[in-house]
Short mmCIF file of C-alpha atoms and ligand atoms in Angstrom, two decimals:
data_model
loop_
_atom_site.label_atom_id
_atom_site.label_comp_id
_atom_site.label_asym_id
_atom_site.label_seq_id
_atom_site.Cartn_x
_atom_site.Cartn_y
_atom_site.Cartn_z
CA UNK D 23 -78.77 185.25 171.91
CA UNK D 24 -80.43 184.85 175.55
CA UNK D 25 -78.85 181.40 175.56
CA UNK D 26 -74.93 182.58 174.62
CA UNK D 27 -72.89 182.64 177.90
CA UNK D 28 -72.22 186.30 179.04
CA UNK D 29 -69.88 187.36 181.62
CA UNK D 30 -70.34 187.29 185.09
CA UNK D 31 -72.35 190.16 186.50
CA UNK D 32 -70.18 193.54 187.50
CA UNK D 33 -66.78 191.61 185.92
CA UNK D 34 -66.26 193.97 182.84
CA UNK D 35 -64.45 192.88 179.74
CA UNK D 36 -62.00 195.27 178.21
CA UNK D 37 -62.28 195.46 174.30
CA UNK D 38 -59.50 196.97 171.92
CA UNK D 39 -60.70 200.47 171.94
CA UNK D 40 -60.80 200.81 176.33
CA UNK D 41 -57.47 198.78 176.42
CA UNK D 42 -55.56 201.69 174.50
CA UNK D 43 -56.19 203.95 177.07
CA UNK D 44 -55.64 201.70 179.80
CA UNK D 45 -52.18 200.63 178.22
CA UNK D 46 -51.91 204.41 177.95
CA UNK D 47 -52.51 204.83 181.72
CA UNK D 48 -50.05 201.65 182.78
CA UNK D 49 -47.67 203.55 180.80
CA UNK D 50 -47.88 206.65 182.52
CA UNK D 51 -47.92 205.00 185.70
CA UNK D 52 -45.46 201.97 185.66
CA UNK D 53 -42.81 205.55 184.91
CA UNK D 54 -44.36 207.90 187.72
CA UNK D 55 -43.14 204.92 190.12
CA UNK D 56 -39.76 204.29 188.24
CA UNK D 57 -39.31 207.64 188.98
CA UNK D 58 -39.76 207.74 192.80
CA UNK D 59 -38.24 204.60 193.15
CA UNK D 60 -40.62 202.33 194.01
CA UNK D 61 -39.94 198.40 192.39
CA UNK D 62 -42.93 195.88 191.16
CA UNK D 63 -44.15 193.03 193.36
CA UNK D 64 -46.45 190.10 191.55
CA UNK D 65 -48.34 187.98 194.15
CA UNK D 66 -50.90 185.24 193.42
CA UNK D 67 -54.14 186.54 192.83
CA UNK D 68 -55.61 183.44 195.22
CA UNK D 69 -54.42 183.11 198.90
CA UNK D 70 -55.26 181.24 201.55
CA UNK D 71 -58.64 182.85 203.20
CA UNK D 72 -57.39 183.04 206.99
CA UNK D 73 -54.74 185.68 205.46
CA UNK D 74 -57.09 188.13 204.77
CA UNK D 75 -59.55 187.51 207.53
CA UNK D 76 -56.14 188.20 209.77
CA UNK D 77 -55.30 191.46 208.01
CA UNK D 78 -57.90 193.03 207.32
CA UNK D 79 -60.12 192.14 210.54
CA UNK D 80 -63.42 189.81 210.81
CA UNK D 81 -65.93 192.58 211.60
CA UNK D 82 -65.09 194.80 207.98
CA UNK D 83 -66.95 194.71 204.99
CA UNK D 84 -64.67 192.98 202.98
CA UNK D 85 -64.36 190.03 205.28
CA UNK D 86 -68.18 189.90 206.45
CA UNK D 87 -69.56 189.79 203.15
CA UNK D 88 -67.56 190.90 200.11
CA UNK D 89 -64.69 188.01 199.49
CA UNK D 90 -65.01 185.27 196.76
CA UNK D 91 -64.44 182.52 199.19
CA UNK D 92 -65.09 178.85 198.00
CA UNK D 93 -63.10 175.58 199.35
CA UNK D 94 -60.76 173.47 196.67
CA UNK D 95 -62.46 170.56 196.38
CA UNK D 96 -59.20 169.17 195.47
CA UNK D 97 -57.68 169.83 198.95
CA UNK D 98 -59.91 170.60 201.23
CA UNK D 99 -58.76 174.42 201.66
CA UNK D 100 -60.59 177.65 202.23
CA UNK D 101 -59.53 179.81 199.42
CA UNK D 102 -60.11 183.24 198.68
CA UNK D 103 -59.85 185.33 195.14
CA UNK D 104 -57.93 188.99 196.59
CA UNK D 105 -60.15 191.40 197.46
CA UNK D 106 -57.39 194.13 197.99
CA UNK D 107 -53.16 193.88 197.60
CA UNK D 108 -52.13 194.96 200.46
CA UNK D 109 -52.36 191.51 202.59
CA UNK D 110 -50.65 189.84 199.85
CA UNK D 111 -48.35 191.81 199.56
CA UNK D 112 -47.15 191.66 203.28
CA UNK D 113 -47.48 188.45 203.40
CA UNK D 114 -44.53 188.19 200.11
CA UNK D 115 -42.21 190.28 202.17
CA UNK D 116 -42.60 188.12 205.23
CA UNK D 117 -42.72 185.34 203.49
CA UNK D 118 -39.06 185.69 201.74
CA UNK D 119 -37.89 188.17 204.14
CA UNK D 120 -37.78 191.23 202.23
CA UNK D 121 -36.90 193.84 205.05
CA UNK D 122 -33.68 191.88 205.99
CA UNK D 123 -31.61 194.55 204.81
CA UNK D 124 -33.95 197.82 205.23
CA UNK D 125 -37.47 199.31 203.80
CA UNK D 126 -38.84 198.79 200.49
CA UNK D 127 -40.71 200.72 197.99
CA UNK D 128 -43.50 198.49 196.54
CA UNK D 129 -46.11 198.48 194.21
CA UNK D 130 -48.36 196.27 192.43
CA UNK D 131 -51.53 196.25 189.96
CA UNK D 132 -53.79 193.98 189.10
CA UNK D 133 -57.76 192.73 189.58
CA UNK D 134 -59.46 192.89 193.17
CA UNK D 135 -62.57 190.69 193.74
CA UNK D 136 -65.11 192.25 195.86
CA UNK D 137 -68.73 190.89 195.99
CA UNK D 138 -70.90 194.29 196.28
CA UNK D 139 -73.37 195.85 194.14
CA UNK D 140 -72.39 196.50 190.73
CA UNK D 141 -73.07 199.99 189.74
CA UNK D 142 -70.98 202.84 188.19
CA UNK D 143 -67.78 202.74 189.90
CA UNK D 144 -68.15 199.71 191.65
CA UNK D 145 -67.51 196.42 190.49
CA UNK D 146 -67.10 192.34 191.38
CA UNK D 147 -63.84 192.58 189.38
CA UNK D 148 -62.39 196.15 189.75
CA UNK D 149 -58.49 196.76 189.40
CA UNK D 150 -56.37 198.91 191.69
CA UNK D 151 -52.34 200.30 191.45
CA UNK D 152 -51.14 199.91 195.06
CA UNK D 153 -48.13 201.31 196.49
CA UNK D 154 -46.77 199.84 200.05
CA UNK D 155 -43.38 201.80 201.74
CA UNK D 156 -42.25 199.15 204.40
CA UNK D 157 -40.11 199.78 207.30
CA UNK D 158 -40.08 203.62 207.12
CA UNK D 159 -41.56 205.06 210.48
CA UNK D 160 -42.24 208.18 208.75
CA UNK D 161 -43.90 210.70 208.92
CA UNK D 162 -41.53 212.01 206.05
CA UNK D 163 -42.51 208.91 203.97
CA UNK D 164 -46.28 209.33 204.80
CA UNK D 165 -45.90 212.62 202.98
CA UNK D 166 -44.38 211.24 199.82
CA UNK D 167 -46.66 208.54 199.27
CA UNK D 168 -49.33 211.39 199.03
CA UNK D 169 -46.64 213.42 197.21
CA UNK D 170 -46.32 211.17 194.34
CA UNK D 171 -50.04 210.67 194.07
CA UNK D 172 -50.85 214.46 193.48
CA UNK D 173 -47.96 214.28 191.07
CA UNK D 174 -49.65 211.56 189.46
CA UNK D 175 -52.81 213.50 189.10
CA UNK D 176 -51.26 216.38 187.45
CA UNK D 177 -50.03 213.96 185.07
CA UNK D 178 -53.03 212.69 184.27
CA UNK D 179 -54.95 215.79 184.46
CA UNK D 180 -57.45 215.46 187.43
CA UNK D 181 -57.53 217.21 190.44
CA UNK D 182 -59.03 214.87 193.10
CA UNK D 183 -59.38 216.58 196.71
CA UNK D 184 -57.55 215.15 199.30
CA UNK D 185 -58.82 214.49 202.99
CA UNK D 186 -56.36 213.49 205.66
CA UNK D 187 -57.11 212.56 209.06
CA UNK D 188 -55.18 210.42 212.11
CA UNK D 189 -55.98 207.35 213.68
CA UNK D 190 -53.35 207.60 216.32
CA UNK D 191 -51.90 204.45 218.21
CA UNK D 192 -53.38 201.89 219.77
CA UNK D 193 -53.60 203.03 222.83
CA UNK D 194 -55.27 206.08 222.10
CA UNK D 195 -58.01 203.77 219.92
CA UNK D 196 -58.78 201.74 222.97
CA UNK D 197 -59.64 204.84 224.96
CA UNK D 198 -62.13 205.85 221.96
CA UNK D 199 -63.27 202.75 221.68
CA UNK D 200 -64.58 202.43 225.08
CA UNK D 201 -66.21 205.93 225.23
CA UNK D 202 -67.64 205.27 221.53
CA UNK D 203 -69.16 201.95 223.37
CA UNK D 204 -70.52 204.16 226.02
CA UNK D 205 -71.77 206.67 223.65
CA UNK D 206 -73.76 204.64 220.92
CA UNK D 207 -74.70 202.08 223.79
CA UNK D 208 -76.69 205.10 225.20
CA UNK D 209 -78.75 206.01 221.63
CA UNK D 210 -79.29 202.34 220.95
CA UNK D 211 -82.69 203.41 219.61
CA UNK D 212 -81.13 205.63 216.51
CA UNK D 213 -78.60 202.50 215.84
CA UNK D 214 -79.46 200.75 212.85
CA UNK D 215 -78.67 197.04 212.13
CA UNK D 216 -75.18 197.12 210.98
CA UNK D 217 -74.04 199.41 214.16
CA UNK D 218 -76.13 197.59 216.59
CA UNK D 219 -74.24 194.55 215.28
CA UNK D 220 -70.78 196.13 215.26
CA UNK D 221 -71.43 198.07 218.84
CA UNK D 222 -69.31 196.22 220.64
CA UNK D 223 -66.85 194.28 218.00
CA UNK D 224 -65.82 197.57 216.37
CA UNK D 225 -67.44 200.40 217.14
CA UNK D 226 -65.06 202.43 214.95
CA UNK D 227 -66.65 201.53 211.72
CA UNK D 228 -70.05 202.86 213.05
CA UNK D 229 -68.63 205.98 212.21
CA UNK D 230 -67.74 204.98 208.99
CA UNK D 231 -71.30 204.26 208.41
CA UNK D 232 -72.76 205.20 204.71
CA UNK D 233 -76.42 205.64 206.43
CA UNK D 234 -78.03 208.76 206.15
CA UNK D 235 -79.76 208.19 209.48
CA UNK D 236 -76.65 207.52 211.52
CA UNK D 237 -74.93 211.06 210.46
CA UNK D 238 -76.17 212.99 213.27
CA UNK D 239 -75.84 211.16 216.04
CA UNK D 240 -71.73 210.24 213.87
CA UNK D 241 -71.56 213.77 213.64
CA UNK D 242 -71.53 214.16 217.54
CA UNK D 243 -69.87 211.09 218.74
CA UNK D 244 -66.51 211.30 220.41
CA UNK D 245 -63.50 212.54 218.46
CA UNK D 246 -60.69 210.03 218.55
CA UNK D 247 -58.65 213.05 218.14
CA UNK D 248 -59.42 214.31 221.90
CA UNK D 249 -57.43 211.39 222.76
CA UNK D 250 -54.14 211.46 221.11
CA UNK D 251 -50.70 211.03 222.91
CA UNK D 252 -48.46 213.86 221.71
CA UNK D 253 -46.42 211.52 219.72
CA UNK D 254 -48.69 210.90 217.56
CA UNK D 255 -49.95 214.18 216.81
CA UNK D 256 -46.62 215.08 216.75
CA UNK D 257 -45.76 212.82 213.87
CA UNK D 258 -49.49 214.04 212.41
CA UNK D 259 -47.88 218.10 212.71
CA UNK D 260 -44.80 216.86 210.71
CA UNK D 261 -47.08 215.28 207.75
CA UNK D 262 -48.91 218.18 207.50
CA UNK D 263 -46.14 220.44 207.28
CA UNK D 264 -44.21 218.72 204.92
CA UNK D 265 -47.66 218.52 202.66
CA UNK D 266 -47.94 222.50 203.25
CA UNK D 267 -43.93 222.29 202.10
CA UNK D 268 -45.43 220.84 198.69
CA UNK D 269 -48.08 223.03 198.16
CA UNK D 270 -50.05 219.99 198.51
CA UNK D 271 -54.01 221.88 199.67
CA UNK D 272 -56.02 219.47 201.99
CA UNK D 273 -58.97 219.11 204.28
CA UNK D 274 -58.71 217.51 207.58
CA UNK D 275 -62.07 214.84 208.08
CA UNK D 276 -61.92 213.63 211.32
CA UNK D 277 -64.39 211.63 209.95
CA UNK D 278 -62.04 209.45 208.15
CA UNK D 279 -61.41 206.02 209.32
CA UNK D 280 -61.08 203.98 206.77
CA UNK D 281 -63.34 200.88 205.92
CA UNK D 282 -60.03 198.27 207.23
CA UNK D 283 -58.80 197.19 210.39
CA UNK D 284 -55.19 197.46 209.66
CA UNK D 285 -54.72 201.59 209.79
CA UNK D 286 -53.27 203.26 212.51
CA UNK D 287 -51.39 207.12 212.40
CA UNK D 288 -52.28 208.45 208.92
CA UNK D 289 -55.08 208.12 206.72
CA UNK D 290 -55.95 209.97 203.73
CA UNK D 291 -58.56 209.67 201.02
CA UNK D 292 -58.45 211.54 197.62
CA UNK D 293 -61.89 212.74 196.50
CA UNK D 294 -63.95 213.92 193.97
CA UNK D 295 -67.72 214.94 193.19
CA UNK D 296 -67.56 214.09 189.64
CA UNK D 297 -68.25 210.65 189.89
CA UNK D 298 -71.67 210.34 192.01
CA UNK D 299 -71.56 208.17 194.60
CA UNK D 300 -68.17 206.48 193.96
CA UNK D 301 -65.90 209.40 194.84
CA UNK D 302 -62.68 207.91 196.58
CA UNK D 303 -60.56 207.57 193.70
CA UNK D 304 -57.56 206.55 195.76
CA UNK D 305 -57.43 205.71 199.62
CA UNK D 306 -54.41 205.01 201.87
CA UNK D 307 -52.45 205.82 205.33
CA UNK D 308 -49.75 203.98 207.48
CA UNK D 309 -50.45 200.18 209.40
CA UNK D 310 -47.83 199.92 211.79
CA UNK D 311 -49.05 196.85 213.22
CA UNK D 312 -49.76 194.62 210.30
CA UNK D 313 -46.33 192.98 209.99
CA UNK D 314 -46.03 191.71 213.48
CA UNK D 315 -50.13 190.50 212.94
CA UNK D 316 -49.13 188.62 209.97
CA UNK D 317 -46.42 186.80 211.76
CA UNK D 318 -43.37 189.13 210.71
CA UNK D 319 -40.90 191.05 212.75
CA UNK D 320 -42.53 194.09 213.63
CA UNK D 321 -42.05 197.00 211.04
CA UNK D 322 -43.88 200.01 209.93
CA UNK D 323 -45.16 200.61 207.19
CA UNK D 324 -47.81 202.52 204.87
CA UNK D 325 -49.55 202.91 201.22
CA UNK D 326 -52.14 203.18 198.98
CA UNK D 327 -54.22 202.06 196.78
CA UNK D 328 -56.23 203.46 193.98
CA UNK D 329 -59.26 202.12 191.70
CA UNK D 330 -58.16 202.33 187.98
CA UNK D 331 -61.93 202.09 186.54
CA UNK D 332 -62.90 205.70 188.37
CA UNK D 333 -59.54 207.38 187.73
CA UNK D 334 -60.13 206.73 184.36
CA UNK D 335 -63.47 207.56 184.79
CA UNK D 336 -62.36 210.88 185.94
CA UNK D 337 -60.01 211.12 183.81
CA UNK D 338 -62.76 211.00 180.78
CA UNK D 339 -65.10 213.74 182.48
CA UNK D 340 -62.54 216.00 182.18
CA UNK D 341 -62.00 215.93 178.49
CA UNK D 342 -58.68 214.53 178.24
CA UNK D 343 -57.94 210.59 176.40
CA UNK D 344 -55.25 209.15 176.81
CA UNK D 345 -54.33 206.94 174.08
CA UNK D 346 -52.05 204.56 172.36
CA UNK D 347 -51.08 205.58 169.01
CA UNK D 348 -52.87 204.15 166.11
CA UNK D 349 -50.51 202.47 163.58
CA UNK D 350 -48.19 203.83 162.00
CA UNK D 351 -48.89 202.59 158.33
CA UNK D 352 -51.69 200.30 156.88
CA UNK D 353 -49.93 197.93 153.75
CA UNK D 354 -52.33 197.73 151.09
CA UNK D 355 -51.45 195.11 147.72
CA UNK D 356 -52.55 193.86 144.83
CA UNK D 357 -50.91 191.60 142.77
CA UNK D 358 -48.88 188.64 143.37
CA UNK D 359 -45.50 190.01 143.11
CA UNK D 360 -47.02 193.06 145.25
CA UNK D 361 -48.11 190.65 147.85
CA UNK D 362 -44.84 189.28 148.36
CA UNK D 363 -43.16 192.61 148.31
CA UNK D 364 -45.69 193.83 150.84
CA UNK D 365 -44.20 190.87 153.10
CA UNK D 366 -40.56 192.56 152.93
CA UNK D 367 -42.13 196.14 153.09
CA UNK D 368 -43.89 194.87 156.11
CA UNK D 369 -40.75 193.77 157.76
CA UNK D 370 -38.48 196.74 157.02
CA UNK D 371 -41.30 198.93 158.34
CA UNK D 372 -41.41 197.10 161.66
CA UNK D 373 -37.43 196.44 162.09
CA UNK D 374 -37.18 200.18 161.79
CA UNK D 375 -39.81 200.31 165.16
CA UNK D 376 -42.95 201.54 162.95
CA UNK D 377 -46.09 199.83 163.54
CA UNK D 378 -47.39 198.26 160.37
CA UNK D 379 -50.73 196.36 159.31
CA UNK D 380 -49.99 194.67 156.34
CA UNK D 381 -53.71 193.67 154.65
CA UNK D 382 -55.01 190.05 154.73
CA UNK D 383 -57.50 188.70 152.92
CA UNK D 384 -57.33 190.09 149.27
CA UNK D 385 -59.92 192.54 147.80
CA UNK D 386 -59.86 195.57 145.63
CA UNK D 387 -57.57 198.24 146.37
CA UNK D 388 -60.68 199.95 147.10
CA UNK D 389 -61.87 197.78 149.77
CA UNK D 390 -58.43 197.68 151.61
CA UNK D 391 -57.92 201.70 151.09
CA UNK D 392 -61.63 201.85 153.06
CA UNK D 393 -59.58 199.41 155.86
CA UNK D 394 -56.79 201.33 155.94
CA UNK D 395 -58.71 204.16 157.13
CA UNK D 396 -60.59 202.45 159.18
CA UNK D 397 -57.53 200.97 161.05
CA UNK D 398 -57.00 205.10 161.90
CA UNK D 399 -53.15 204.59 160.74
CA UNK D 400 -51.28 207.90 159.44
CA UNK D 401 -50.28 206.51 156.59
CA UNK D 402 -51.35 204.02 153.67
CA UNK D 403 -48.04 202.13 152.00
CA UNK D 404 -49.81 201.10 148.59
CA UNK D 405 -48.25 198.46 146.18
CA UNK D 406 -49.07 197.80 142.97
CA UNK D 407 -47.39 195.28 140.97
CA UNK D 408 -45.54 198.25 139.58
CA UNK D 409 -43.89 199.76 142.54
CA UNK D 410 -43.13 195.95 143.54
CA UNK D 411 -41.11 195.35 140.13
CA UNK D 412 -39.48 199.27 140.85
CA UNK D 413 -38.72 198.10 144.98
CA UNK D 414 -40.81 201.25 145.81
CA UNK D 415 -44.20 202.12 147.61
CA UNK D 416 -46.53 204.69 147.16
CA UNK D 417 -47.73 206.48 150.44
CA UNK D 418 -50.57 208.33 150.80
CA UNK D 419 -51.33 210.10 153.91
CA UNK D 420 -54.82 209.43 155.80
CA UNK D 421 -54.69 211.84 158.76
CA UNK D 422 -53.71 214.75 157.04
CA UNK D 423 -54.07 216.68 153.97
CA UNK D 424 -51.08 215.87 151.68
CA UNK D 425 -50.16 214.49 147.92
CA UNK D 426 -49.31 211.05 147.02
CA UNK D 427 -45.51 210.45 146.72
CA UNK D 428 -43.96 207.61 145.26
CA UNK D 429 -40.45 206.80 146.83
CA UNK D 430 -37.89 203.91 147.93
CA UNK D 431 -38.75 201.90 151.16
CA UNK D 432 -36.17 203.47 153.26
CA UNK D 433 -36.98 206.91 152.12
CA UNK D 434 -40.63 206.07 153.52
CA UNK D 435 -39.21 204.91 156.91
CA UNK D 436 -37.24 208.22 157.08
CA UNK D 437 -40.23 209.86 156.24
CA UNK D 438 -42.83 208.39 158.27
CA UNK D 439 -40.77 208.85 161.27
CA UNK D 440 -39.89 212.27 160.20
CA UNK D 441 -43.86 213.08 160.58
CA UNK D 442 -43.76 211.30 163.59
CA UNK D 443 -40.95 213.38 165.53
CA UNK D 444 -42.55 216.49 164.29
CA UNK D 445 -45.97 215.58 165.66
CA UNK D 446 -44.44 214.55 169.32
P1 LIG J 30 -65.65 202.33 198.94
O1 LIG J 30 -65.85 203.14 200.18
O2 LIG J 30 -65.95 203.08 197.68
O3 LIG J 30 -66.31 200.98 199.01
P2 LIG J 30 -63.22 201.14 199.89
O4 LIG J 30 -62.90 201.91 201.11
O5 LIG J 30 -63.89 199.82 200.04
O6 LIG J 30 -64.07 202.05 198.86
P3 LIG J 30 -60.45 200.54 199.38
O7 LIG J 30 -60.52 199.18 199.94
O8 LIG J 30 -59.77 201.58 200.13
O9 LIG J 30 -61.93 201.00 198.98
O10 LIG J 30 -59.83 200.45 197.90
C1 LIG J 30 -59.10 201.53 197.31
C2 LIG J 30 -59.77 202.06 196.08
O11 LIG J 30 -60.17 201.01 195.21
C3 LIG J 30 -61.05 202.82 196.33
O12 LIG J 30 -60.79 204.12 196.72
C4 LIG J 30 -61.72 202.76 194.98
O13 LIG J 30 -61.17 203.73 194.11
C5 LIG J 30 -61.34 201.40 194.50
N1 LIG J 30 -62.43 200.43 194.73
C6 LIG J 30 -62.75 199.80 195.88
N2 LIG J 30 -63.78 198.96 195.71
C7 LIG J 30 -64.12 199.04 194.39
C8 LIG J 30 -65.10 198.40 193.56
N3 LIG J 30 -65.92 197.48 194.04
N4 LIG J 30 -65.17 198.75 192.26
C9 LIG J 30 -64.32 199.67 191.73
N5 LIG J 30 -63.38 200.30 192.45
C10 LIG J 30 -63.27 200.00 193.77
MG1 LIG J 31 -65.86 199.13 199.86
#
C-alpha cells in the first residue's frame, strides 16, 4: 500500500457519500443568489502571478508565502494556481468591460489554493462561494451583501456571529499608519518576527496578528477609528442602520482588518466557536480602490467570500444533513425476458423524471434484493420472467413498512411519485 500514490497533502478528495451533501449545498446556494439577483462568473483557475501580487498586496500572507507559484516551462511565465476569486474576478470585468453599462451582481465558486498548514478547517485545496457587487458606492449594497448571507444561514440552519468594523479611506489609513509606525517602533522589544518585519511595509496587519504575545500591546495600539473623516463614518452609520432595519444582531471589532490589502470602508467577518480554531466561516467588506489598481476605470465595489468545507462543517455540528435524495427505485431481474423488460422498465421510470438503478451483473434475486437496499432507494421494481410476459412489475417498498403490490408500469410511476409528493 505505502507505495500506491495518495493525494497531495491537505487537497481532500470528495467521495459519493460527502458529494450528496455538497450537491445539496450548491443547490441551496446557486437559488439563494438567483434570488437576489446576483449572475455566475467562471474565470480560469490559473492567472498570471503579478495579478495577484497587485491585488492583494506583496506584504500579506497569501502573497508572502501561501500561493502555488511555479514558472511554465513551456513559456517562460510566472504562473500562479488562485488562491482567492476575487482578483480574478476583477480582472474578467476589466478585462471585457463589464461595468460599461452599470454595476453587476457577481458570484463564483470553485477551489482556492493556499499553501498553509493543513489542519481541520484549513486546507491546500479549500473551496469558497464568492459574491462581488461592482460599481455600487453603497452603503445600501454593503448591507445586502451581509443581508443575503444571514439569509443564507437561516437556510442552512447555522447561526454564525457577525463582526463588522470600518477601514475608512485612504486618507484616514495613512494617518494610522504613521502613528501605528510610531507606536510599535517604540515597543520594538515585544515585536515578534513577523511585525518587526512588517513595521514599516504594513503595519496594519500587525494588528491582525494571530500571536498570543502581540495581543496586549494590539489591544492598546491606536484605533484607526479615531481617525475617520465624517464621510466615512457617515456611510459606516448608514450600514449599521440598515443592518439594525433587518434585525440583523452584530458586534463591532475594531479589531478587524482583514488579512488583504485591497479593503477599505466596510469589513465584516461571520464567526463561530464551534469549529476551534478555524472560526471565520465567511469574510468580506467593500475595495473601492481595486479596479483603478488593476488597471480599470475606477469603480467601487464590495463582497464576500465564504469557505464551503467549515460551513458545512458547521452545518454538521448542528445536527442537520443536507442531502440528495437516494434513488428513487432499484430494478432487480431475473430471467432473460425479465432482463430485457427491465431495460424498458428502466427507461419509462427515468422518462417520467424518477431516478432508477437498474441491476448489472446477474445474481440471485437474493443478492440484488440485498443491493437494492443497500443502494438506500424507496422502492425495489422486481421482475420475474412472469411479470415480464404480463408487462407488469412487482414493487416492494424498502424505506417503509408496506405490502408487495403487483401492478402495470405506469401505475408504478403514478405511484412512486405519489409517495414522493406526499413525503415533500
Ligand atoms: P483565516 O484567517 O482563517 O486564514 P482568511 O482571512 O485567510 O482566513 P479569506 O481569504 O478571507 O480567509 O477567505 C474567506 C474564507 O475562506 C475564510 O473565512 C474561510 O472560511 C475560508 N478559507 C480561507 N482559507 C482557507 C483554508 N486554507 N482552508 C479552508 N478554508 C479557508
Ligand atoms: Mg488565511
Amino acid at each position: 500500500m505505502s507505495n500506491n500514490i495518495q493525494s497531495v497533502r491537505g487537497m481532500n478528495d470528495c467521495l459519493p457519500d460527502v458529494s450528496d451533501t455538497w450537491q445539496g449545498f450548491e443547490a441551496i446556494v446557486r437559488d439563494w443568489l438567483r434570488r437576489y439577483g446576483y449572475r455566475e462568473i467562471r474565470t480560469p483557475i490559473l492567472e498570471h502571478t503579478g495579478l495577484f501580487k497587485r491585488a492583494i498586496g506583496e506584504v500579506t500572507d497569501i502573497v508572502e508565502k501561501e500561493m502555488y507559484t511555479f514558472v511554465d516551462e513551456l513559456n517562460g511565465e510566472s504562473l500562479t494556481l488562485r488562491p482567492e476569486g476575487t482578483a480574478s474576478s476583477v480582472r474578467a470585468v476589466i478585462q471585457h468591460n463589464l461595468l460599461y453599462d452599470g454595476g453587476k451582481r457577481l458570484w463564483y465558486t470553485g477551489p482556492m489554493f493556499r499553501h498553509e498548514r493543513p489542519q481541520k478547517g484549513r486546507y491546500r485545496q479549500f473551496h469558497q462561494v464568492g459574491v462581488e457587487a461592482l460599481g455600487f458606492v453603497g452603503p445600501d449594497v454593503d448591507a445586502e451583501l451581509i443581508v443575503m448571507c444571514a439569509d443564507l444561514w437561516k437556510e442552512l440552519g447555522i447561526a454564525p456571529a457577525l463582526q463588522l468594523n470600518t477601514l475608512g479611506d485612504h486618507a484616514a489609513r495613512l494617518r494610522h499608519r504613521e502613528k501605528l509606525i510610531a507606536y510599535y517602533a517604540s515597543h520594538q522589544d515585544v515585536l515578534d518576527e513577523d511585525a518587526r518585519r512588517r513595521l514599516h511595509s504594513n503595519p496594519l496587519r500587525i494588528l491582525d496578528s494571530k500571536n498570543p504575545a502581540m495581543q496586549a500591546l494590539n489591544d492598546a495600539a491606536p484605533k484607526l477609528m479615531d481617525e475617520l473623516e465624517d464621510e466615512a463614518l457617515t456611510h459606516f452609520d448608514a450600514v449599521q442602520a440598515l443592518l439594525r432595519a433587518n434585525d440583523i444582531a452584530f458586534e463591532i471589532n475594531p479589531r478587524l482588518v482583514r488579512g488583504l490589502d485591497y479593503y477599505n470602508r466596510t469589513v465584516f467577518e461571520w464567526v463561530t466557536d464551534q469549529l476551534g480554531a478555524q472560526g471565520t466561516v465567511c469574510a468580506g467588506g467593500r475595495y473601492d480602490g481595486l479596479v483603478e489598481q488593476l488597471g480599470g476605470k475606477p469603480a467601487p465595489a464590495a463582497g464576500f467570500a465564504m469557505g464551503i468545507e467549515r460551513l458545512l462543517a458547521l452545518v454538521e455540528a448542528g445536527g442537520r444533513r443536507i442531502a440528495t435524495p437516494a434513488p428513487d427505485a432499484y430494478i432487480v431481474h431475473a430471467g432473460d425476458l425479465a432482463q430485457a423488460f427491465a431495460w424498458q422498465v428502466a427507461g419509462s421510470l427515468r422518462s417520467a423524471g424518477l431516478a432508477a438503478v437498474l441491476h448489472c451483473g446477474g445474481g440471485s434475486f437474493k443478492s440484488q434484493m440485498k443491493k437494492a437496499d443497500a443502494s438506500h432507494a424507496r422502492y425495489a421494481v422486481i421482475i420475474g420472467d412472469d411479470e415480464a410476459a404480463a408487462q407488469q412489475v412487482t414493487l416492494k417498498p424498502l424505506r417503509e413498512a408496506g405490502e408487495q403490490t403487483r401492478v402495470e408500469v405506469a401505475r408504478a410511476i403514478q405511484f412512486i411519485q405519489e409517495a414522493s409528493t406526499q413525503k415533500a
